[in-house]
mmCIF file of C-alpha atoms in Angstrom:
data_model
loop_
_atom_site.group_PDB
_atom_site.id
_atom_site.type_symbol
_atom_site.label_atom_id
_atom_site.label_comp_id
_atom_site.label_asym_id
_atom_site.label_seq_id
_atom_site.Cartn_x
_atom_site.Cartn_y
_atom_site.Cartn_z
ATOM 1 C CA MET Q 237 0.000 0.000 0.000
ATOM 2 C CA ILE Q 238 2.697 2.511 1.039
ATOM 3 C CA ALA Q 239 4.847 1.519 -1.942
ATOM 4 C CA LYS Q 240 1.961 2.139 -4.316
ATOM 5 C CA ARG Q 241 1.238 5.549 -2.839
ATOM 6 C CA ARG Q 242 4.886 6.548 -3.169
ATOM 7 C CA ARG Q 243 4.821 5.354 -6.760
ATOM 8 C CA TYR Q 244 2.007 7.773 -7.547
ATOM 9 C CA LYS Q 245 3.295 10.666 -5.489
ATOM 10 C CA GLY Q 246 3.252 13.961 -7.351
ATOM 11 C CA ILE Q 247 0.179 13.227 -9.495
ATOM 12 C CA GLN Q 248 -1.501 16.570 -10.141
ATOM 13 C CA GLU Q 249 -3.614 16.093 -13.285
ATOM 14 C CA ILE Q 250 -5.763 12.998 -13.886
ATOM 15 C CA LEU Q 251 -7.844 12.109 -16.923
ATOM 16 C CA VAL Q 252 -10.710 9.627 -16.685
ATOM 17 C CA LYS Q 253 -11.967 8.219 -19.978
ATOM 18 C CA GLY Q 254 -15.667 7.817 -19.252
ATOM 19 C CA THR Q 255 -18.029 5.107 -20.447
ATOM 20 C CA ASN Q 256 -20.440 5.453 -23.358
ATOM 21 C CA TRP Q 257 -23.754 4.604 -21.686
ATOM 22 C CA VAL Q 258 -25.950 6.397 -19.151
ATOM 23 C CA GLY Q 259 -26.163 3.449 -16.765
ATOM 24 C CA ASP Q 260 -22.449 2.658 -16.860
ATOM 25 C CA THR Q 261 -21.632 6.320 -16.345
ATOM 26 C CA ILE Q 262 -23.600 6.382 -13.103
ATOM 27 C CA ILE Q 263 -22.294 2.975 -12.009
ATOM 28 C CA SER Q 264 -18.739 4.293 -12.453
ATOM 29 C CA PHE Q 265 -19.308 7.270 -10.106
ATOM 30 C CA PRO Q 266 -17.999 5.392 -7.016
ATOM 31 C CA ALA Q 267 -14.732 4.695 -8.843
ATOM 32 C CA VAL Q 268 -14.239 8.419 -9.473
ATOM 33 C CA HIS Q 269 -15.015 9.164 -5.819
ATOM 34 C CA ALA Q 270 -12.379 6.577 -4.870
ATOM 35 C CA LEU Q 271 -9.945 8.298 -7.216
ATOM 36 C CA ARG Q 272 -10.675 11.582 -5.442
ATOM 37 C CA GLN Q 273 -9.957 9.907 -2.096
ATOM 38 C CA HIS Q 274 -6.585 8.750 -3.423
ATOM 39 C CA PHE Q 275 -5.693 12.163 -4.853
ATOM 40 C CA PRO Q 276 -7.584 14.827 -2.860
ATOM 41 C CA LYS Q 277 -5.521 17.707 -4.281
ATOM 42 C CA ALA Q 278 -5.306 16.544 -7.900
ATOM 43 C CA SER Q 279 -7.455 17.911 -10.707
ATOM 44 C CA ILE Q 280 -9.748 15.237 -12.187
ATOM 45 C CA THR Q 281 -10.967 15.716 -15.757
ATOM 46 C CA VAL Q 282 -13.445 13.364 -17.436
ATOM 47 C CA LEU Q 283 -13.309 12.796 -21.187
ATOM 48 C CA THR Q 284 -16.810 11.778 -22.245
ATOM 49 C CA ASN Q 285 -19.350 11.531 -25.006
ATOM 50 C CA ALA Q 286 -21.099 14.922 -25.207
ATOM 51 C CA ARG Q 287 -24.554 13.532 -24.413
ATOM 52 C CA LEU Q 288 -23.272 12.299 -21.023
ATOM 53 C CA ALA Q 289 -21.377 15.460 -20.078
ATOM 54 C CA GLU Q 290 -24.121 16.922 -17.886
ATOM 55 C CA LEU Q 291 -24.105 13.841 -15.650
ATOM 56 C CA TRP Q 292 -20.389 14.248 -15.007
ATOM 57 C CA LYS Q 293 -20.796 17.979 -14.371
ATOM 58 C CA ALA Q 294 -23.195 17.059 -11.560
ATOM 59 C CA ASN Q 295 -20.541 14.858 -9.914
ATOM 60 C CA PRO Q 296 -18.738 16.830 -7.160
ATOM 61 C CA ALA Q 297 -15.619 14.627 -7.444
ATOM 62 C CA VAL Q 298 -14.988 15.948 -10.974
ATOM 63 C CA ASP Q 299 -13.218 19.263 -11.643
ATOM 64 C CA GLU Q 300 -13.651 19.505 -15.403
ATOM 65 C CA VAL Q 301 -15.482 17.728 -18.218
ATOM 66 C CA LEU Q 302 -14.148 17.411 -21.774
ATOM 67 C CA PRO Q 303 -17.101 16.516 -24.022
ATOM 68 C CA TYR Q 304 -16.709 15.225 -27.556
ATOM 69 C CA ASP Q 305 -18.849 14.092 -30.485
ATOM 70 C CA MET Q 306 -17.408 11.123 -32.340
ATOM 71 C CA PRO Q 307 -18.043 10.965 -36.111
ATOM 72 C CA ALA Q 308 -19.361 7.677 -37.458
ATOM 73 C CA GLY Q 309 -17.782 5.494 -40.122
ATOM 74 C CA ALA Q 310 -14.596 6.573 -41.887
ATOM 75 C CA GLY Q 311 -14.521 9.885 -40.032
ATOM 76 C CA ARG Q 312 -14.005 8.164 -36.693
ATOM 77 C CA ILE Q 313 -10.203 8.043 -36.929
ATOM 78 C CA PHE Q 314 -10.100 11.802 -37.534
ATOM 79 C CA GLY Q 315 -12.309 12.293 -34.491
ATOM 80 C CA GLU Q 316 -9.933 10.221 -32.387
ATOM 81 C CA LEU Q 317 -6.940 12.228 -33.622
ATOM 82 C CA ARG Q 318 -8.734 15.479 -32.808
ATOM 83 C CA ILE Q 319 -9.398 14.283 -29.263
ATOM 84 C CA ALA Q 320 -5.770 13.158 -28.894
ATOM 85 C CA ARG Q 321 -4.607 16.664 -29.890
ATOM 86 C CA LEU Q 322 -6.970 18.123 -27.304
ATOM 87 C CA ILE Q 323 -5.425 15.903 -24.627
ATOM 88 C CA ARG Q 324 -1.890 16.835 -25.720
ATOM 89 C CA GLN Q 325 -2.629 20.494 -25.013
ATOM 90 C CA ARG Q 326 -2.793 19.615 -21.324
ATOM 91 C CA THR Q 327 -0.214 18.366 -18.849
ATOM 92 C CA ILE Q 328 -1.867 15.180 -17.618
ATOM 93 C CA ASP Q 329 0.064 12.789 -15.370
ATOM 94 C CA LEU Q 330 -2.251 9.790 -15.197
ATOM 95 C CA ALA Q 331 -5.163 8.347 -17.175
ATOM 96 C CA VAL Q 332 -7.713 5.795 -15.966
ATOM 97 C CA ILE Q 333 -9.547 4.250 -18.916
ATOM 98 C CA PHE Q 334 -12.947 2.819 -17.974
ATOM 99 C CA PRO Q 335 -14.077 1.367 -21.347
ATOM 100 C CA ARG Q 336 -12.380 -1.834 -22.421
ATOM 101 C CA SER Q 337 -12.110 -0.759 -26.043
ATOM 102 C CA PHE Q 338 -9.177 -0.295 -28.392
ATOM 103 C CA SER Q 339 -10.276 3.191 -29.448
ATOM 104 C CA SER Q 340 -10.428 4.487 -25.853
ATOM 105 C CA ALA Q 341 -6.869 3.347 -25.173
ATOM 106 C CA LEU Q 342 -5.682 4.684 -28.533
ATOM 107 C CA MET Q 343 -6.990 8.206 -27.880
ATOM 108 C CA VAL Q 344 -5.246 8.339 -24.515
ATOM 109 C CA PHE Q 345 -2.034 6.834 -25.920
ATOM 110 C CA LEU Q 346 -1.916 9.370 -28.759
ATOM 111 C CA GLY Q 347 -2.629 12.083 -26.200
ATOM 112 C CA GLY Q 348 0.821 11.448 -24.719
ATOM 113 C CA ILE Q 349 -0.235 10.737 -21.133
ATOM 114 C CA PRO Q 350 2.736 9.012 -19.435
ATOM 115 C CA ARG Q 351 0.765 6.644 -17.165
ATOM 116 C CA ARG Q 352 -2.236 4.826 -18.607
ATOM 117 C CA ILE Q 353 -4.254 2.335 -16.547
ATOM 118 C CA GLY Q 354 -6.812 0.024 -18.133
ATOM 119 C CA TYR Q 355 -7.939 -3.549 -18.567
ATOM 120 C CA LYS Q 356 -5.970 -5.946 -20.734
ATOM 121 C CA GLY Q 357 -7.357 -7.264 -23.990
ATOM 122 C CA GLU Q 358 -8.953 -6.002 -27.202
ATOM 123 C CA GLY Q 359 -5.469 -5.736 -28.761
ATOM 124 C CA ARG Q 360 -4.584 -2.687 -26.702
ATOM 125 C CA ASP Q 361 -2.022 -3.992 -24.213
ATOM 126 C CA LEU Q 362 0.844 -2.054 -25.809
ATOM 127 C CA LEU Q 363 -1.161 1.170 -25.485
ATOM 128 C CA LEU Q 364 -1.302 0.845 -21.689
ATOM 129 C CA THR Q 365 1.504 1.312 -19.186
ATOM 130 C CA GLU Q 366 -0.382 -0.547 -16.449
ATOM 131 C CA ARG Q 367 -2.473 -3.469 -17.630
ATOM 132 C CA ILE Q 368 -5.063 -4.906 -15.257
ATOM 133 C CA ASP Q 369 -6.459 -8.451 -15.463
ATOM 134 C CA CYS Q 370 -10.233 -8.703 -15.848
ATOM 135 C CA THR Q 371 -10.927 -11.932 -13.972
ATOM 136 C CA THR Q 372 -13.947 -14.230 -14.116
ATOM 137 C CA GLN Q 373 -14.521 -13.472 -10.438
ATOM 138 C CA LEU Q 374 -14.650 -9.747 -11.167
ATOM 139 C CA LEU Q 375 -17.101 -10.242 -14.039
ATOM 140 C CA GLY Q 376 -19.355 -12.186 -11.648
ATOM 141 C CA ARG Q 377 -19.802 -9.139 -9.396
ATOM 142 C CA HIS Q 378 -21.766 -5.944 -9.900
ATOM 143 C CA ARG Q 379 -20.337 -3.753 -12.637
ATOM 144 C CA MET Q 380 -19.642 -1.025 -10.095
ATOM 145 C CA TYR Q 381 -16.738 -3.182 -8.905
ATOM 146 C CA TYR Q 382 -15.445 -3.509 -12.475
ATOM 147 C CA TYR Q 383 -14.682 0.220 -12.460
ATOM 148 C CA LEU Q 384 -13.617 0.342 -8.819
ATOM 149 C CA HIS Q 385 -11.063 -2.405 -9.438
ATOM 150 C CA LEU Q 386 -9.138 -0.156 -11.832
ATOM 151 C CA VAL Q 387 -8.816 2.518 -9.157
ATOM 152 C CA GLU Q 388 -7.934 -0.041 -6.475
ATOM 153 C CA HIS Q 389 -4.801 -0.719 -8.524
ATOM 154 C CA LEU Q 390 -3.611 2.572 -7.033
ATOM 155 C CA GLY Q 391 -4.160 1.213 -3.522
ATOM 156 C CA ARG Q 392 -7.171 0.451 -1.370
ATOM 157 C CA CYS Q 393 -9.210 3.260 0.128
ATOM 158 C CA PRO Q 394 -12.335 3.535 2.311
ATOM 159 C CA SER Q 395 -15.526 2.347 0.619
ATOM 160 C CA PRO Q 396 -16.839 5.141 -1.605
ATOM 161 C CA PRO Q 397 -20.515 6.143 -1.456
ATOM 162 C CA LEU Q 398 -23.074 4.597 -3.782
ATOM 163 C CA PRO Q 399 -23.787 6.607 -6.954
ATOM 164 C CA SER Q 400 -25.698 9.835 -6.453
ATOM 165 C CA ILE Q 401 -26.602 12.759 -8.688
ATOM 166 C CA SER Q 402 -26.361 16.279 -7.256
ATOM 167 C CA LEU Q 403 -29.299 18.442 -8.370
ATOM 168 C CA ASN Q 404 -28.818 22.175 -7.964
ATOM 169 C CA GLY Q 405 -31.531 24.635 -6.982
ATOM 170 C CA LYS Q 406 -32.160 25.657 -10.585
ATOM 171 C CA LEU Q 407 -32.961 22.083 -11.612
ATOM 172 C CA GLN Q 408 -35.157 21.503 -8.590
ATOM 173 C CA GLY Q 409 -36.984 24.741 -9.329
ATOM 174 C CA TRP Q 410 -37.455 23.682 -12.950
ATOM 175 C CA ALA Q 411 -38.995 20.371 -11.851
ATOM 176 C CA ASP Q 412 -41.311 22.101 -9.368
ATOM 177 C CA GLY Q 413 -42.455 24.530 -12.060
ATOM 178 C CA PHE Q 414 -42.931 21.774 -14.627
ATOM 179 C CA LEU Q 415 -45.103 19.717 -12.298
ATOM 180 C CA SER Q 416 -47.120 22.781 -11.267
ATOM 181 C CA ARG Q 417 -47.818 23.710 -14.898
ATOM 182 C CA HIS Q 418 -49.148 20.205 -15.530
ATOM 183 C CA GLY Q 419 -51.220 20.116 -12.350
ATOM 184 C CA LEU Q 420 -49.037 17.400 -10.834
ATOM 185 C CA LYS Q 421 -47.453 19.203 -7.895
ATOM 186 C CA GLY Q 422 -48.080 17.183 -4.750
ATOM 187 C CA GLU Q 423 -49.571 14.239 -6.657
ATOM 188 C CA LEU Q 424 -48.522 10.618 -6.204
ATOM 189 C CA LEU Q 425 -46.245 10.117 -9.220
ATOM 190 C CA ILE Q 426 -45.208 6.744 -10.628
ATOM 191 C CA GLY Q 427 -42.690 6.585 -13.478
ATOM 192 C CA LEU Q 428 -42.734 4.029 -16.284
ATOM 193 C CA ASN Q 429 -39.789 3.434 -18.616
ATOM 194 C CA PRO Q 430 -40.973 0.912 -21.239
ATOM 195 C CA GLY Q 431 -38.086 1.167 -23.720
ATOM 196 C CA ALA Q 432 -34.408 0.219 -23.709
ATOM 197 C CA THR Q 433 -31.660 1.583 -25.947
ATOM 198 C CA TYR Q 434 -29.676 -1.667 -26.037
ATOM 199 C CA GLY Q 435 -32.380 -3.709 -27.785
ATOM 200 C CA GLU Q 436 -35.909 -5.096 -27.860
ATOM 201 C CA ALA Q 437 -34.971 -8.213 -25.890
ATOM 202 C CA LYS Q 438 -34.736 -6.106 -22.701
ATOM 203 C CA CYS Q 439 -38.283 -4.778 -23.093
ATOM 204 C CA TRP Q 440 -41.351 -6.023 -21.258
ATOM 205 C CA SER Q 441 -44.527 -6.143 -23.347
ATOM 206 C CA PRO Q 442 -46.007 -2.680 -24.167
ATOM 207 C CA GLU Q 443 -49.506 -4.097 -23.616
ATOM 208 C CA ARG Q 444 -48.525 -5.103 -20.094
ATOM 209 C CA PHE Q 445 -47.173 -1.629 -19.357
ATOM 210 C CA VAL Q 446 -50.580 -0.293 -20.463
ATOM 211 C CA GLN Q 447 -52.442 -2.702 -18.166
ATOM 212 C CA LEU Q 448 -50.104 -1.896 -15.283
ATOM 213 C CA GLY Q 449 -50.464 1.858 -15.755
ATOM 214 C CA ARG Q 450 -54.254 1.672 -15.822
ATOM 215 C CA ARG Q 451 -54.368 -0.363 -12.614
ATOM 216 C CA ILE Q 452 -51.978 1.978 -10.793
ATOM 217 C CA ILE Q 453 -54.084 5.014 -11.735
ATOM 218 C CA LYS Q 454 -57.365 3.293 -10.800
ATOM 219 C CA ASP Q 455 -56.259 1.717 -7.512
ATOM 220 C CA TYR Q 456 -53.815 4.311 -6.156
ATOM 221 C CA GLY Q 457 -55.078 7.548 -7.684
ATOM 222 C CA ALA Q 458 -51.566 8.092 -9.009
ATOM 223 C CA SER Q 459 -50.409 10.007 -12.064
ATOM 224 C CA ILE Q 460 -48.121 8.232 -14.511
ATOM 225 C CA LEU Q 461 -45.033 9.804 -16.085
ATOM 226 C CA ILE Q 462 -43.619 7.900 -19.056
ATOM 227 C CA PHE Q 463 -39.889 8.374 -19.588
ATOM 228 C CA GLY Q 464 -37.761 7.444 -22.574
ATOM 229 C CA SER Q 465 -35.193 8.591 -25.104
ATOM 230 C CA SER Q 466 -35.642 10.734 -28.212
ATOM 231 C CA ARG Q 467 -35.080 7.788 -30.561
ATOM 232 C CA PRO Q 468 -38.022 7.792 -33.019
ATOM 233 C CA GLU Q 469 -38.925 4.153 -32.385
ATOM 234 C CA GLU Q 470 -38.938 4.659 -28.616
ATOM 235 C CA LYS Q 471 -40.986 7.849 -28.844
ATOM 236 C CA GLU Q 472 -43.518 6.013 -31.007
ATOM 237 C CA LEU Q 473 -43.650 3.098 -28.541
ATOM 238 C CA ASN Q 474 -44.183 5.375 -25.558
ATOM 239 C CA ALA Q 475 -46.799 7.472 -27.355
ATOM 240 C CA ALA Q 476 -48.794 4.302 -28.049
ATOM 241 C CA ILE Q 477 -48.504 3.220 -24.402
ATOM 242 C CA ALA Q 478 -49.610 6.665 -23.209
ATOM 243 C CA ARG Q 479 -52.660 6.520 -25.497
ATOM 244 C CA GLY Q 480 -53.459 3.059 -24.167
ATOM 245 C CA ILE Q 481 -53.267 4.187 -20.538
ATOM 246 C CA GLY Q 482 -55.337 7.295 -21.211
ATOM 247 C CA ALA Q 483 -56.199 10.013 -18.673
ATOM 248 C CA GLY Q 484 -53.721 10.445 -15.846
ATOM 249 C CA CYS Q 485 -50.660 9.684 -17.991
ATOM 250 C CA LEU Q 486 -48.076 12.157 -19.322
ATOM 251 C CA ASN Q 487 -45.584 11.031 -21.984
ATOM 252 C CA LEU Q 488 -42.175 12.718 -21.590
ATOM 253 C CA SER Q 489 -40.180 10.520 -23.960
ATOM 254 C CA GLY Q 490 -37.365 12.603 -25.450
ATOM 255 C CA GLU Q 491 -38.662 15.778 -23.781
ATOM 256 C CA THR Q 492 -36.033 16.220 -21.059
ATOM 257 C CA SER Q 493 -32.296 16.476 -20.641
ATOM 258 C CA LEU Q 494 -30.641 13.836 -18.460
ATOM 259 C CA LEU Q 495 -30.565 16.116 -15.429
ATOM 260 C CA GLN Q 496 -34.160 17.218 -16.000
ATOM 261 C CA LEU Q 497 -35.026 13.522 -16.103
ATOM 262 C CA ALA Q 498 -33.216 13.088 -12.785
ATOM 263 C CA ALA Q 499 -35.073 16.045 -11.263
ATOM 264 C CA LEU Q 500 -38.471 14.633 -12.267
ATOM 265 C CA LEU Q 501 -37.565 11.113 -11.141
ATOM 266 C CA ARG Q 502 -36.738 12.539 -7.727
ATOM 267 C CA HIS Q 503 -40.417 13.510 -7.426
ATOM 268 C CA CYS Q 504 -41.609 10.002 -8.325
ATOM 269 C CA ARG Q 505 -42.419 7.601 -5.525
ATOM 270 C CA LEU Q 506 -41.398 4.688 -7.728
ATOM 271 C CA LEU Q 507 -40.066 3.859 -11.209
ATOM 272 C CA VAL Q 508 -41.111 0.682 -13.040
ATOM 273 C CA THR Q 509 -38.567 0.011 -15.757
ATOM 274 C CA ASN Q 510 -36.674 -2.445 -17.873
ATOM 275 C CA ASP Q 511 -32.895 -2.713 -17.336
ATOM 276 C CA THR Q 512 -32.027 0.797 -18.552
ATOM 277 C CA GLY Q 513 -29.913 3.845 -17.857
ATOM 278 C CA THR Q 514 -33.028 5.562 -16.489
ATOM 279 C CA MET Q 515 -33.161 2.822 -13.835
ATOM 280 C CA HIS Q 516 -29.746 3.924 -12.547
ATOM 281 C CA VAL Q 517 -30.680 7.619 -12.728
ATOM 282 C CA ALA Q 518 -33.695 6.920 -10.500
ATOM 283 C CA ALA Q 519 -31.616 4.970 -7.983
ATOM 284 C CA ALA Q 520 -29.014 7.758 -7.937
ATOM 285 C CA VAL Q 521 -31.623 10.349 -6.872
ATOM 286 C CA GLY Q 522 -33.079 8.076 -4.190
ATOM 287 C CA THR Q 523 -36.218 6.895 -6.001
ATOM 288 C CA ARG Q 524 -37.240 3.281 -5.526
ATOM 289 C CA VAL Q 525 -37.093 1.048 -8.580
ATOM 290 C CA ALA Q 526 -39.036 -2.013 -9.700
ATOM 291 C CA ALA Q 527 -36.702 -3.363 -12.393
ATOM 292 C CA ILE Q 528 -37.864 -5.994 -14.882
ATOM 293 C CA PHE Q 529 -34.930 -8.130 -16.031
ATOM 294 C CA GLY Q 530 -34.826 -10.740 -18.786
ATOM 295 C CA PRO Q 531 -31.777 -11.214 -21.035
ATOM 296 C CA THR Q 532 -29.393 -9.247 -18.814
ATOM 297 C CA ASP Q 533 -27.836 -10.203 -15.483
ATOM 298 C CA PRO Q 534 -28.989 -8.347 -12.354
ATOM 299 C CA ARG Q 535 -25.828 -9.474 -10.568
ATOM 300 C CA ALA Q 536 -23.995 -7.083 -12.893
ATOM 301 C CA THR Q 537 -26.427 -4.207 -13.415
ATOM 302 C CA ALA Q 538 -29.122 -4.200 -10.697
ATOM 303 C CA PRO Q 539 -30.033 -0.762 -9.311
ATOM 304 C CA LEU Q 540 -27.768 0.155 -6.407
ATOM 305 C CA GLY Q 541 -29.098 1.058 -2.988
ATOM 306 C CA GLU Q 542 -31.936 0.075 -0.663
ATOM 307 C CA GLY Q 543 -35.614 -0.449 -1.455
ATOM 308 C CA HIS Q 544 -35.260 -1.634 -5.053
ATOM 309 C CA VAL Q 545 -36.740 -4.859 -6.423
ATOM 310 C CA VAL Q 546 -35.539 -6.916 -9.366
ATOM 311 C CA ILE Q 547 -38.288 -8.968 -11.011
ATOM 312 C CA ARG Q 548 -37.137 -11.819 -13.214
ATOM 313 C CA ARG Q 549 -37.803 -15.414 -14.173
ATOM 314 C CA GLU Q 550 -35.248 -18.200 -13.889
ATOM 315 C CA VAL Q 551 -35.102 -19.655 -17.393
ATOM 316 C CA SER Q 552 -32.327 -21.739 -18.905
ATOM 317 C CA CYS Q 553 -31.366 -19.245 -21.618
ATOM 318 C CA SER Q 554 -31.095 -16.183 -19.341
ATOM 319 C CA PRO Q 555 -28.924 -14.171 -19.127
ATOM 320 C CA CYS Q 556 -28.083 -14.353 -22.833
ATOM 321 C CA LEU Q 557 -27.182 -10.630 -23.261
ATOM 322 C CA LYS Q 558 -28.684 -10.605 -26.768
ATOM 323 C CA ARG Q 559 -30.246 -7.498 -28.308
ATOM 324 C CA LEU Q 560 -32.944 -9.539 -30.062
ATOM 325 C CA CYS Q 561 -34.393 -12.779 -28.737
ATOM 326 C CA PRO Q 562 -33.830 -15.669 -31.179
ATOM 327 C CA GLU Q 563 -36.482 -17.790 -29.444
ATOM 328 C CA ASP Q 564 -39.774 -17.034 -27.643
ATOM 329 C CA HIS Q 565 -38.744 -14.184 -25.278
ATOM 330 C CA ARG Q 566 -39.937 -16.267 -22.341
ATOM 331 C CA CYS Q 567 -37.587 -14.547 -19.873
ATOM 332 C CA MET Q 568 -39.812 -11.459 -20.176
ATOM 333 C CA ASP Q 569 -43.139 -12.962 -21.251
ATOM 334 C CA LEU Q 570 -43.337 -15.155 -18.139
ATOM 335 C CA ILE Q 571 -43.447 -12.001 -15.980
ATOM 336 C CA GLU Q 572 -47.142 -11.232 -15.509
ATOM 337 C CA VAL Q 573 -48.809 -7.883 -14.854
ATOM 338 C CA GLU Q 574 -50.092 -9.176 -11.510
ATOM 339 C CA GLU Q 575 -46.582 -9.807 -10.216
ATOM 340 C CA VAL Q 576 -45.321 -6.358 -11.169
ATOM 341 C CA TYR Q 577 -48.491 -4.753 -9.797
ATOM 342 C CA ASN Q 578 -48.026 -6.565 -6.468
ATOM 343 C CA THR Q 579 -44.410 -5.416 -6.371
ATOM 344 C CA VAL Q 580 -45.523 -1.820 -6.904
ATOM 345 C CA GLY Q 581 -47.957 -2.146 -4.001
ATOM 346 C CA MET Q 582 -45.348 -3.568 -1.664
ATOM 347 C CA GLN Q 583 -42.833 -0.870 -2.548
ATOM 348 C CA LEU Q 584 -45.386 1.900 -2.099
ATOM 349 C CA ASN Q 585 -46.155 0.446 1.320
ATOM 350 C CA GLY Q 586 -42.470 0.377 2.259
ATOM 351 C CA ARG Q 587 -41.839 -3.332 1.819
ATOM 352 C CA ALA Q 588 -39.121 -4.033 -0.724
ATOM 353 C CA SER Q 589 -39.176 -7.784 -1.134
ATOM 354 C CA ILE Q 590 -41.636 -10.177 -2.730
ATOM 355 C CA VAL Q 591 -41.784 -13.888 -3.453
ATOM 356 C CA GLY Q 592 -40.418 -14.420 -6.961
ATOM 357 C CA ALA Q 593 -38.453 -11.167 -6.940
ATOM 358 C CA SER Q 594 -35.060 -10.298 -5.544
ATOM 359 C CA LYS Q 595 -33.814 -7.220 -3.738
ATOM 360 C CA GLY Q 596 -31.553 -4.711 -5.377
ATOM 361 C CA LEU Q 597 -27.872 -5.365 -4.917
ATOM 362 C CA LYS Q 598 -26.496 -5.297 -1.419
ATOM 363 C CA GLU Q 599 -22.949 -6.629 -1.258
ATOM 364 C CA GLU Q 600 -20.627 -6.510 1.702
#
């Protein structure tokens, strides 16, 4: 431990190459807090996809955010070179590379940073100065530990806090005003997130979301907020679900920024969702989550914190991690409306466990 700390003495500027997904960004927050504990006086800059920049700006452990837009196709290499030049303009002592991709390591390597920490593999070993093994044991734990393990290479530190998103007064005021304008201030709000960016296999049936929403409105007098991305197919899906639910439902798909989404989720008593980035946003603002899992593994990506419930079915082909189901989608279709509805009731009443469902991750 002491030897490692001496080895990294004098580090003043640190670059973190952030992940490319909303959920992974939030899950990686504890690793950045651990990095801050290791280097309390250093400046920490996060290099990130532009659409995720606002999340990092709301993280108090981060001093600066460098956003970028990466061109697609043949223009990608020029985008990577442009980012490398941007890095070279700075005097950075150490880089921690969260994504396990060749391009992430290449950008940092071309940026001339002398110490570069990342996971082995993907043909990038020569681009790293400190190569970390990604073990089977590590992959069997929650993904939060995947990112923390990179920072623990620098030496162990006290357990960092679970992910949280800091909402300033302006954002909270915006959310209050938004809800007031729609006559929802002080109402019991339940969020639904029926889509998933990764693929259709992660999605519970739209018809079942409609049935669930109707029952929640009828039995609890709640108002439903539907959340989702601005992708045309997801907006169309959510619009159809909102029409099916009818009065008492407001469709906000693609209508908010990520931090506006966080501010509205903070007002929700509960979010019912597939395995999505929105799930992690809700958990990070302290909102309870009922998460419906099918092809993905809750051991790796369950919402972090207390009071969450993961609903899933034990089937032989799950988790398969496929975007599209090649069979009958039974991992999701076996989850009935009644089970999710009962979970909602138990969570609203302060009980966070149910037969057939498992609690959100709690690991010692």
